[in-house]
Short mmCIF file of C-alpha atoms in Angstrom, two decimals:
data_model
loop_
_atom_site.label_atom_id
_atom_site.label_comp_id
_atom_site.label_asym_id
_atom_site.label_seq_id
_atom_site.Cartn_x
_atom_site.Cartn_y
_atom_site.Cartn_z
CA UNK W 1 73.04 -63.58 4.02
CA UNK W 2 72.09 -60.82 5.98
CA UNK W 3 75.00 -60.72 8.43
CA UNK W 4 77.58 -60.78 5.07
CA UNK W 5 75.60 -57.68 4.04
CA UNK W 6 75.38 -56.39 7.62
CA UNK W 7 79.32 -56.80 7.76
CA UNK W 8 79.81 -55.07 4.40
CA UNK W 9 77.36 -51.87 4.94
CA UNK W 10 79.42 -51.71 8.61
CA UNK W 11 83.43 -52.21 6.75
CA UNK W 12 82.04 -49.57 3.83
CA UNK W 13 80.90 -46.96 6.62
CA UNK W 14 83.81 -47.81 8.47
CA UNK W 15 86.18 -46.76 5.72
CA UNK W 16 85.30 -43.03 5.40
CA UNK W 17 86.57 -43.36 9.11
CA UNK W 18 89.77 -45.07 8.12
CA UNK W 19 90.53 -42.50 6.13
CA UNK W 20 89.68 -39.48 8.71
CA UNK W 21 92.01 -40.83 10.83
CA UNK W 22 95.04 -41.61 8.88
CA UNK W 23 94.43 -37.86 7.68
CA UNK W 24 94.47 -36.80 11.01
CA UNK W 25 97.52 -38.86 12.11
CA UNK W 26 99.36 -36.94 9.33
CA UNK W 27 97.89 -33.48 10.28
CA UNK W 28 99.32 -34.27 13.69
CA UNK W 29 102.42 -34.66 12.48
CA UNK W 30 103.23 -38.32 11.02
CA UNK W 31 105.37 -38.19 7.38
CA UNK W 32 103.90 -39.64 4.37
CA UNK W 33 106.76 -41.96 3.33
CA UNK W 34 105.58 -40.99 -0.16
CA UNK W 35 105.85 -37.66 0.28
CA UNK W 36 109.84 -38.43 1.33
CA UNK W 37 110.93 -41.22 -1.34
CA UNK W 38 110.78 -40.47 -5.17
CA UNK W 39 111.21 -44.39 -5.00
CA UNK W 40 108.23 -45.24 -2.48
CA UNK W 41 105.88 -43.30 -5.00
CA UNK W 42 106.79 -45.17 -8.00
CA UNK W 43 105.97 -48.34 -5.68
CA UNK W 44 102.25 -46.79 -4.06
CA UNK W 45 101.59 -45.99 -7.75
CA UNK W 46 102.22 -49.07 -9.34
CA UNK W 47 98.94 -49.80 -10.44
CA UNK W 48 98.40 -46.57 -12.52
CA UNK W 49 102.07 -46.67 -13.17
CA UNK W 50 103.14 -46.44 -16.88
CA UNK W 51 105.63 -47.77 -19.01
CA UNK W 52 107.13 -44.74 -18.70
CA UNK W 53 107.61 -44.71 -15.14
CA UNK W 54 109.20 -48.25 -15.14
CA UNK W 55 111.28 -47.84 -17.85
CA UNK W 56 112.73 -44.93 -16.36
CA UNK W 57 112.77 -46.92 -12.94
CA UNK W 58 114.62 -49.72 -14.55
CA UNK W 59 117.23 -47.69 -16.71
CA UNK W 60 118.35 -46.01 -13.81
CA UNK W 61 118.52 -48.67 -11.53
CA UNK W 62 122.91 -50.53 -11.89
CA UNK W 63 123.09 -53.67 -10.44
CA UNK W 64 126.45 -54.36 -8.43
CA UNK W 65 127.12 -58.13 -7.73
CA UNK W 66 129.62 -57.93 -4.61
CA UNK W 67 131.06 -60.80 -2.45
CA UNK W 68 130.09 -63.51 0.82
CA UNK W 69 128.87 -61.82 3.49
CA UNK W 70 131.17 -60.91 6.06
CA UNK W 71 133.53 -59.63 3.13
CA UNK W 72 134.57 -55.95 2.17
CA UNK W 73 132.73 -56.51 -1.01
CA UNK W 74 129.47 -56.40 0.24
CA UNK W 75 130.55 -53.43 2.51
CA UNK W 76 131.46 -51.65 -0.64
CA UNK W 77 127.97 -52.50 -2.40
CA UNK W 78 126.50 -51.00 0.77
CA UNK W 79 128.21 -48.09 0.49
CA UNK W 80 127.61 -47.08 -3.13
CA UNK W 81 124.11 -47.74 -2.22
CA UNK W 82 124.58 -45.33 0.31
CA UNK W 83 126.18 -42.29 -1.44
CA UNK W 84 124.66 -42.66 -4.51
CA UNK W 85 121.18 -43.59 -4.58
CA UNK W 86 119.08 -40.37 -5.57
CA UNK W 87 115.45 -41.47 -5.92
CA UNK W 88 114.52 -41.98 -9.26
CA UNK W 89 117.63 -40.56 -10.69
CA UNK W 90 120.00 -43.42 -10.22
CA UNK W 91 119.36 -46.58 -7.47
CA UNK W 92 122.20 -48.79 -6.68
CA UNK W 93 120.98 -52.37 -6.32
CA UNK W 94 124.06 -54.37 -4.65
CA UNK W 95 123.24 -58.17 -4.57
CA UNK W 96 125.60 -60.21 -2.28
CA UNK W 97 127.81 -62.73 -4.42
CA UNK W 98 129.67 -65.70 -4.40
CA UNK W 99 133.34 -64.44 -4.57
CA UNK W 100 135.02 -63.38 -7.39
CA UNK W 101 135.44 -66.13 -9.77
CA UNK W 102 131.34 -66.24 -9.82
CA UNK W 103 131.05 -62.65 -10.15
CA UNK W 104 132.95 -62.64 -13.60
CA UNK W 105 130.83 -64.97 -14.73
CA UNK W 106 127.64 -63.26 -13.01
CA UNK W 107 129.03 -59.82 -15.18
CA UNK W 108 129.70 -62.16 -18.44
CA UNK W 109 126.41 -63.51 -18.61
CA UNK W 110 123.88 -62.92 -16.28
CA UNK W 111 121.44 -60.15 -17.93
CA UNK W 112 120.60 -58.31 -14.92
CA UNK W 113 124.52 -57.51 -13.71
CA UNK W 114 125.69 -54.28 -14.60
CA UNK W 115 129.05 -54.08 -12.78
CA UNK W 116 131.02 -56.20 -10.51
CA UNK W 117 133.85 -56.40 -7.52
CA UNK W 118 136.46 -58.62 -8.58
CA UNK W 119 140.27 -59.68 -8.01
CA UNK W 120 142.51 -58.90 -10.96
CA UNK W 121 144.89 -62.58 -10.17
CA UNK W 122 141.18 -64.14 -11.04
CA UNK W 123 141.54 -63.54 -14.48
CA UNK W 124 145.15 -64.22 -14.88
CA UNK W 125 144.52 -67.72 -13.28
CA UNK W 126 141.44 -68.59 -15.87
CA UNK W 127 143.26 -68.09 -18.57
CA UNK W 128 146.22 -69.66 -17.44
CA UNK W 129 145.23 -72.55 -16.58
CA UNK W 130 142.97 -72.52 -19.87
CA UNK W 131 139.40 -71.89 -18.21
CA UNK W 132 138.77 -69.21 -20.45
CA UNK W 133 140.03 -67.53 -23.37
CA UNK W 134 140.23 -63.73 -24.03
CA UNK W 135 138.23 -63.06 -21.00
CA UNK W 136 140.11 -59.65 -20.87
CA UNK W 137 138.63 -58.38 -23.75
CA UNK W 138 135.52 -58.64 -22.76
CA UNK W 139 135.47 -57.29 -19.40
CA UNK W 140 136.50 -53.66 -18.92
CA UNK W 141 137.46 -52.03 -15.39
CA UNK W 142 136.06 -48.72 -14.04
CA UNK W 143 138.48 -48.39 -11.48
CA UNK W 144 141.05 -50.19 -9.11
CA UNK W 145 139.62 -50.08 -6.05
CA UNK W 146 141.87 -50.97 -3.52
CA UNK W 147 144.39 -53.97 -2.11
CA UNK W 148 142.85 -57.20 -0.41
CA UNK W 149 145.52 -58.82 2.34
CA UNK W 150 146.05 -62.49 2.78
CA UNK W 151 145.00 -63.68 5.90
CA UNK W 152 145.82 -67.32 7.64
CA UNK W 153 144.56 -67.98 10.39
CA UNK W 154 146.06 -71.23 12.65
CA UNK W 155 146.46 -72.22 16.26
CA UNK W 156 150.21 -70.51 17.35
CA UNK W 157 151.51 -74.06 16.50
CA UNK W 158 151.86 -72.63 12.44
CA UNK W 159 154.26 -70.13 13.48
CA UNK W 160 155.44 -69.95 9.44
CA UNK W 161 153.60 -71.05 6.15
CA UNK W 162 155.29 -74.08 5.31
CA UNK W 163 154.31 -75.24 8.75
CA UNK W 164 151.22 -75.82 6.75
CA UNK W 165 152.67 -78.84 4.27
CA UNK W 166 150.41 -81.75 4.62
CA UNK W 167 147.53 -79.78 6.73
CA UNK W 168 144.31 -79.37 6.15
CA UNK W 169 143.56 -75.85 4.87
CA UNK W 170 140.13 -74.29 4.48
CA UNK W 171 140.28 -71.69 1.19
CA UNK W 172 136.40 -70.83 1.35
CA UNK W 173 134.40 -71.64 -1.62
CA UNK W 174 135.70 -72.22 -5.09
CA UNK W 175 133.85 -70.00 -6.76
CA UNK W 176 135.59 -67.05 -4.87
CA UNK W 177 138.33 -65.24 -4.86
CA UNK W 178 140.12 -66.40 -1.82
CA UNK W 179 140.30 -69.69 -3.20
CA UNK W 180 141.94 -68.82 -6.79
CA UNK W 181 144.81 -66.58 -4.76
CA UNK W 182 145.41 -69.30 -2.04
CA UNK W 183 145.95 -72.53 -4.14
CA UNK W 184 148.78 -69.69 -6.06
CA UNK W 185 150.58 -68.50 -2.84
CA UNK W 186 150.68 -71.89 -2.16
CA UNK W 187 151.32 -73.52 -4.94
CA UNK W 188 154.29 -70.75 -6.31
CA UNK W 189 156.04 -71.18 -2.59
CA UNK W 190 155.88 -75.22 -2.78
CA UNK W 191 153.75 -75.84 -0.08
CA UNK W 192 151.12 -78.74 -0.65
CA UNK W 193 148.42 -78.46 1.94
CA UNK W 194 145.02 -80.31 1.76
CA UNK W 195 142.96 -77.73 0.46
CA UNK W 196 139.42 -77.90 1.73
CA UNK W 197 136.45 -75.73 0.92
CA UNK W 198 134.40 -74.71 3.58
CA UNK W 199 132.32 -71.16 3.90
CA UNK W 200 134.16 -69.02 6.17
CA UNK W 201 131.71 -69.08 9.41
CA UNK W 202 131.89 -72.98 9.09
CA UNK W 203 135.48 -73.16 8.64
CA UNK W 204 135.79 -71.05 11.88
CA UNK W 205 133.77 -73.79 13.38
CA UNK W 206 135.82 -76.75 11.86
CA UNK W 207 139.21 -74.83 12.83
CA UNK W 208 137.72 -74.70 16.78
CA UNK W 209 136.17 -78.07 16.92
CA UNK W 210 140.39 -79.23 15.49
CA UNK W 211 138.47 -80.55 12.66
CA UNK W 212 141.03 -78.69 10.13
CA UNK W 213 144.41 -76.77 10.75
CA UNK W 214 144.03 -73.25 9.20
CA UNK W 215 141.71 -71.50 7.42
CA UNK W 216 141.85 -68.36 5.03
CA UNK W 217 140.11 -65.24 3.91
CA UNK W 218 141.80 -62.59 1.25
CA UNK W 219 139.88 -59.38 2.26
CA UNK W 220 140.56 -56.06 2.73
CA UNK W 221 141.50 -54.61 6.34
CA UNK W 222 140.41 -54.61 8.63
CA UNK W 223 138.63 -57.98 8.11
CA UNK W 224 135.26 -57.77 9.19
CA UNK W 225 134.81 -61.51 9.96
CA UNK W 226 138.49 -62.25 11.09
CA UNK W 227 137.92 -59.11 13.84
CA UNK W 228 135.42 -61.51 15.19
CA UNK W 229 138.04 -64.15 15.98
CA UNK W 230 138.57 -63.98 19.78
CA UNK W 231 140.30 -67.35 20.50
CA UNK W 232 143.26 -66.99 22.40
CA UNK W 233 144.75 -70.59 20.32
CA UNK W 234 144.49 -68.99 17.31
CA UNK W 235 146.68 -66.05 15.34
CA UNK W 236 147.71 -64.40 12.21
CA UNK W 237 150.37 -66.35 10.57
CA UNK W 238 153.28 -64.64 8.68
CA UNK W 239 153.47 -64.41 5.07
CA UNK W 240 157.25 -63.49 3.41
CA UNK W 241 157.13 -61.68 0.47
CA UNK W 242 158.92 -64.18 -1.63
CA UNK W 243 160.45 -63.59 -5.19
CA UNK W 244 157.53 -65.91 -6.74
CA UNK W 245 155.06 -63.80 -5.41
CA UNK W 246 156.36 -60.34 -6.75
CA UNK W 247 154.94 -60.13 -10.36
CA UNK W 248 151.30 -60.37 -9.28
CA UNK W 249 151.02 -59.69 -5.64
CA UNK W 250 152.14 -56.38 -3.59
CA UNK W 251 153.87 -56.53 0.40
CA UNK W 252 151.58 -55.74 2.92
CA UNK W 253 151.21 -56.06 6.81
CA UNK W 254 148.19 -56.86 8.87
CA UNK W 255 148.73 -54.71 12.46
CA UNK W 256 147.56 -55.20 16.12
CA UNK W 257 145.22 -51.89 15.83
CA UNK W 258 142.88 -54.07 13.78
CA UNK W 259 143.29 -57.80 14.84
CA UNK W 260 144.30 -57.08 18.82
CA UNK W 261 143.16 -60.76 19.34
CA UNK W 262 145.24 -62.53 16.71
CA UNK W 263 148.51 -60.20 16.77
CA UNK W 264 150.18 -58.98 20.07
CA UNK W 265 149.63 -55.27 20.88
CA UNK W 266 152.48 -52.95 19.05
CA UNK W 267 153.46 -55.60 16.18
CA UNK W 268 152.59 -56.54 12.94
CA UNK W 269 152.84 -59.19 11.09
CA UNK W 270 153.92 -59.44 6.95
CA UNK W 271 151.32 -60.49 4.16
CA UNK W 272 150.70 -60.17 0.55
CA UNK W 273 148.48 -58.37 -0.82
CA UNK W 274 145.76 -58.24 -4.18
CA UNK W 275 144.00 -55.45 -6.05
CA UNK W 276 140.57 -55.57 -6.23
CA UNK W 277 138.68 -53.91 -9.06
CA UNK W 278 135.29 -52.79 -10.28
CA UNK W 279 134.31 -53.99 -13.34
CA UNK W 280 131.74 -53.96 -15.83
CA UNK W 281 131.35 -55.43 -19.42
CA UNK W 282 132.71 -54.36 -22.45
CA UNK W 283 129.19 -52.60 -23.50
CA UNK W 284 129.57 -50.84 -26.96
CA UNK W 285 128.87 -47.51 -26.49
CA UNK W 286 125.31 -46.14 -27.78
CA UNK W 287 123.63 -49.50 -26.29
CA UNK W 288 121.35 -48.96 -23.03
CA UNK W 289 123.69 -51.31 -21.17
CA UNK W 290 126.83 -48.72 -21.72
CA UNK W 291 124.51 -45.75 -20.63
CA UNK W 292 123.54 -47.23 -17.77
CA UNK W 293 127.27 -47.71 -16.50
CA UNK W 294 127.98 -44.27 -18.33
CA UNK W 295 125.57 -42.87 -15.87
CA UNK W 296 126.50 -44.83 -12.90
CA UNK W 297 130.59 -43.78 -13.61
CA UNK W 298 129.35 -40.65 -13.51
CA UNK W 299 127.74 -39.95 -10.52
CA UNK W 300 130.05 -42.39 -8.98
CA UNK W 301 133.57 -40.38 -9.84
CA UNK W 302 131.61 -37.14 -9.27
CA UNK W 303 130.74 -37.91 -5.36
CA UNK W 304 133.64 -40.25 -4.90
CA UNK W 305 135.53 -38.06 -2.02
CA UNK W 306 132.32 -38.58 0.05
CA UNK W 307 133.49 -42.32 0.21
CA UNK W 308 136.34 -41.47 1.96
CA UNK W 309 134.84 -39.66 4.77
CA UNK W 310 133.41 -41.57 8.22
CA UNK W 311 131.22 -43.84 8.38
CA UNK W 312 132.49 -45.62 5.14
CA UNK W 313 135.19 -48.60 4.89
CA UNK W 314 138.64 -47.03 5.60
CA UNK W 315 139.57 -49.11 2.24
CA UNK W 316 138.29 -46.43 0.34
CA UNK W 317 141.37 -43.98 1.42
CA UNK W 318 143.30 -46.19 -0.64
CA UNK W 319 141.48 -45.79 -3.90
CA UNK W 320 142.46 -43.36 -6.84
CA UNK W 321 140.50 -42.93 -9.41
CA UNK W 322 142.78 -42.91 -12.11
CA UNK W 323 145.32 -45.36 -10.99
CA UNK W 324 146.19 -47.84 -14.00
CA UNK W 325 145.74 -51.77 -13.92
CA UNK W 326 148.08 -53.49 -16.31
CA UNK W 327 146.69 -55.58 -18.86
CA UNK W 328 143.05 -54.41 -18.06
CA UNK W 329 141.27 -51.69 -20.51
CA UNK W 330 139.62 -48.77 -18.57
CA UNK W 331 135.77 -48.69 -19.61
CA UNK W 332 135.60 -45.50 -22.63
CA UNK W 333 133.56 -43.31 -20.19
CA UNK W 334 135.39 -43.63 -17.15
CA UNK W 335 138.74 -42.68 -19.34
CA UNK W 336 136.41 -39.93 -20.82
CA UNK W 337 135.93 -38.29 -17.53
CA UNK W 338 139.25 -38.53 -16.23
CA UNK W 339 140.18 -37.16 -19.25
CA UNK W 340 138.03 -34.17 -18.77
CA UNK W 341 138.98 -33.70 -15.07
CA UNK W 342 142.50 -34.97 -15.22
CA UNK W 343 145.16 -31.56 -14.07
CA UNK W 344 147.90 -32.68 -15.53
CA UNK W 345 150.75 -32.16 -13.03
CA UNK W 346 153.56 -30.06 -14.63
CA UNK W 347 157.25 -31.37 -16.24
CA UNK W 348 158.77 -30.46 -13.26
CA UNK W 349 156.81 -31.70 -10.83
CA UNK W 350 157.11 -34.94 -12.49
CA UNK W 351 160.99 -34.32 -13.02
CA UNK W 352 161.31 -34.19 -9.12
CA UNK W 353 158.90 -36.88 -8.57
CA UNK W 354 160.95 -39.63 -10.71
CA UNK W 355 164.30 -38.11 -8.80
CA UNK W 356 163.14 -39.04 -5.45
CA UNK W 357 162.03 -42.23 -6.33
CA UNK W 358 165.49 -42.63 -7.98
CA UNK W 359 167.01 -41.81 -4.62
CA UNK W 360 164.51 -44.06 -2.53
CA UNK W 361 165.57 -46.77 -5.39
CA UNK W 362 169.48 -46.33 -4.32
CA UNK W 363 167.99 -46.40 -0.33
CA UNK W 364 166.62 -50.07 -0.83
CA UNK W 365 169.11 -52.24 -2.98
CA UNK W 366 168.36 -56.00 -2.61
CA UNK W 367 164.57 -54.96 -2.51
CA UNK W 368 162.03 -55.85 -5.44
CA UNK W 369 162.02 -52.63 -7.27
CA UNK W 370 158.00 -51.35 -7.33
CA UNK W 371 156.42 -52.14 -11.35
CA UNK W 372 155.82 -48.50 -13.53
CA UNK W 373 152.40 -49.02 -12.81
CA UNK W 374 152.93 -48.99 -8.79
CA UNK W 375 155.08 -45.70 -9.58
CA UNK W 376 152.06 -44.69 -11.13
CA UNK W 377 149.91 -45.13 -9.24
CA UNK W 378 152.21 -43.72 -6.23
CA UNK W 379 152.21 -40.43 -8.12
CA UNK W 380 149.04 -39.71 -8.55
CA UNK W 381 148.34 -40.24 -4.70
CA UNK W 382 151.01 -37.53 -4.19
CA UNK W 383 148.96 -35.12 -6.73
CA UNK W 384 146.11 -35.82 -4.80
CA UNK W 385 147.98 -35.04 -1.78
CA UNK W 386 149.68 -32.09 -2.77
CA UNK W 387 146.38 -31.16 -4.15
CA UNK W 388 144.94 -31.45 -0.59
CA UNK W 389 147.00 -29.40 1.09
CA UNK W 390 147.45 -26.62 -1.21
CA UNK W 391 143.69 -26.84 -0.63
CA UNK W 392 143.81 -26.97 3.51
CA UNK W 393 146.40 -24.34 3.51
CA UNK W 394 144.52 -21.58 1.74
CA UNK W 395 142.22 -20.89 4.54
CA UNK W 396 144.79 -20.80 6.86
CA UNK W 397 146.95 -18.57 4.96
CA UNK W 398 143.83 -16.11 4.55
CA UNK W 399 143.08 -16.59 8.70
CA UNK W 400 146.84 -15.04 8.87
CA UNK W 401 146.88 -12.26 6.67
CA UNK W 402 143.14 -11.29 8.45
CA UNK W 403 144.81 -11.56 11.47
CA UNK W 404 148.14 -9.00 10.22
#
C-alpha cells in the first residue's frame, strides 16, 4: 500500500515537471501542431467539443470513393485532398474503392459517399444488359474528368488482339471498371478469350509465372502500375480503332515517353480510350447532402487551375470544366457556376471555329467523323487556350512598349 501511494505522490509531483518541460521545448522553438491545424484542434478538444463543433466538422467534410490502388483514381482523390482541404472549412476524405462498377453503387447507397470517380461505358453496360434501370436519373455528373486508355499487356507473342482468341485474359476484378470495358472491346470485335479475374499485382504475378496470357488495366496515362512493368517478354499490344468501337469509345495512343519498357523508344502504339467522370447523386437541392456537394463544387471549380500545375497527375491538363457528357445531367450547382463564369465566346469566333473543323472534316475522308459533343468539347479547350494566351501575351506586350 505504501509503495502505490509512494508511486502516486512521485507521478503527481512529477507532472508539474512534465509540463515545464514540454513548455520549454515549445519556448525553444518546437510547433504546437494545434496551433498549425484548425483540424488537429477539433481532435485535442474532443472531449469539451460540442455538437456544434462536430456538426460543423462533419458538414464540411465530402467523401470521394476513388479506385484500386495503383489506379489514377486514387491519385485523383489524393489530389483533391491536396488542393482543397482548408481546415475546418471543407476536408476532402478520399477512400480507396473497388473500381467503378462498386463505386456507383457505393454513391447509390452507401450513406457516407458524397461523390464518386466513375467510367461513363459503366452505366451504359448496366442498363443494357438489364442490371439496373434508370440508373441515369439518379446519378448526376459534376464534371468529365478526363480519358482512361486501354492497356494489354502480353509476352511479344500477342503481336495483335485477336491473337488473344482462346487465351486466358486477366480483366481485374468485376466490380471495376476495367472489367465492364474489356469483356465490350472484346466482345464488339469477336474475340472470345477466357476472361479471368485477378487483382492487378497478382495478375502481374500469374502473367510472369505463364500462369495466364495477358492481362489488362483501363487507366489513365501514364499508368502508374503498368510503368512498373520492366520485363523485357512482355509489351503493349495494339488496339485498332474499329467501327464497333466508335459510338462509345475515343482513339488514343499509349507512347514510349511513358512505358519505355513495354514500347520501343520513338513509337507508339494505338488504343481506345474512356471518359472518366465525377459524380455525385441526384441530391434535391435545399437537403444537407446537396450543400455539401454545392460546397465542395465550389471550392473545387474555383481552385481547379491549381490541379493542373506540377506535382499533380498530368491527366488533369486534359480536363475542362464545362465539357458536356451525353446522356448524363450536370449536377444544378455545377451548371449554376458555369453559368455564372461561363464568357461566352462571340458569333464569330464560333463562325470560324465550325469552318476549320469543316476544312479538317474535308482533310480526313474515310475517318470516323468526331460526335457534336467531341466538337464541343474541342472548342471550349481552344477558348481556354486562346484565353491563355491573350493572358501570357499581355505582359509581354507591356515589357515592349516599356522597353520603346
Amino acid at each position: 500500500m505504501m509503495k502505490f501511494r509512494r508511486f502516486t505522490i512521485i507521478t503527481a509531483a512529477a507532472l508539474p515537471l512534465f509540463a515545464m518541460t514540454s513548455i520549454g521545448m515549445a519556448e525553444q522553438g518546437q510547433v504546437d501542431p494545434a496551433q498549425v491545424s484548425e483540424g488537429l484542434k477539433a481532435i485535442f478538444s474532443y472531449g469539451s467539443a460540442g455538437k456544434t463543433t462536430k456538426d460543423r466538422l462533419n458538414a464540411n467534410t465530402t467523401t470521394v470513393i476513388s479506385g484500386t490502388i495503383g489506379g489514377t483514381y486514387v491519385q485523383f482523390g489524393a489530389d483533391l485532398a491536396s488542393v482543397l482541404d482548408d481546415g475546418e472549412n471543407l476536408r476532402i476524405l478520399p477512400i480507396v474503392g473497388r473500381g467503378s462498377v462498386q463505386s456507383i453503387a457505393d454513391i447509390l447507397y452507401l450513406k457516407g459517399v458524397d461523390i464518386g470517380i466513375i467510367r461513363s461505358d459503366t452505366l451504359d453496360y448496366l442498363e443494357k444488359n438489364g442490371y439496373a434501370k434508370n440508373v441515369k436519373s439518379q446519378l448526376t455528373y459534376i464534371t468529365k474528368l478526363y480519358n482512361e486508355e486501354m492497356h494489354v499487356v502480353a509476352s511479344k507473342m500477342i503481336q495483335k488482339l485477336s491473337d488473344l482468341e482462346g487465351k486466358t485474359v486477366s480483366v481485374d476484378m468485376p466490380n471495376g471498371g476495367t472489367f465492364i470495358t474489356a469483356i465490350t472491346v472484346f466482345e464488339r470485335l469477336g474475340i472470345k478469350p477466357n476472361f479471368v479475374y485477378i487483382e492487378q499485382r497478382l495478375a502481374y504475378e500469374k502473367l510472369r509465372n505463364g500462369e495466364i496470357d495477358a492481362m489488362v488495366a483501363v487507366q489513365g496515362v501514364p499508368s502508374k502500375f503498368t510503368t512498373t512493368i520492366k520485363d523485357e517478354r512482355f509489351h503493349l499490344v495494339p488496339i485498332d480503332y474499329a467501327t464497333p468501337l466508335q459510338g462509345d469509345y475515343l482513339p488514343s495512343q499509349l507512347k514510349a515517353e511513358d512505358y519505355p519498357s513495354l514500347i520501343p523508344a520513338g513509337q507508339q502504339i494505338d488504343t481506345i480510350a474512356v471518359p472518366a467522370i465525377l459524380a455525385a447523386y441526384n441530391w434535391g437541392p435545399g437537403t444537407d447532402r446537396y450543400r455539401r456537394v454545392e460546397h465542395f463544387i465550389q471550392a473545387f471549380f474555383d481552385k481547379f487551375k491549381d490541379f493542373q500545375q506540377p506535382p499533380f497527375h498530368p491527366k488533369w491538363k486534359e480536363v475542362v470544366l464545362n465539357a458536356p457528357l451525353k446522356g448524363w445531367t450536370r449536377f444544378p450547382a455545377a451548371q449554376a457556376w458555369l453559368d455564372q463564369h461561363s464568357k461566352t465566346a462571340t458569333s464569330e469566333t464560333r463562325r470560324k471555329f465550325d469552318l476549320f473543323l469543316a476544312a479538317q472534316g474535308s482533310q480526313t475522308r474515310g475517318l470516323p467523323a468526331a460526335t457534336p459533343e467531341q466538337n464541343e468539347a474541342l472548342f471550349q479547350q481552344f477558348l481556354q487556350w486562346q484565353q491563355e494566351t491573350s493572358a501570357a501575351r499581355a505582359p509581354a506586350s507591356a515589357s515592349a512598349r516599356k522597353r520603346q
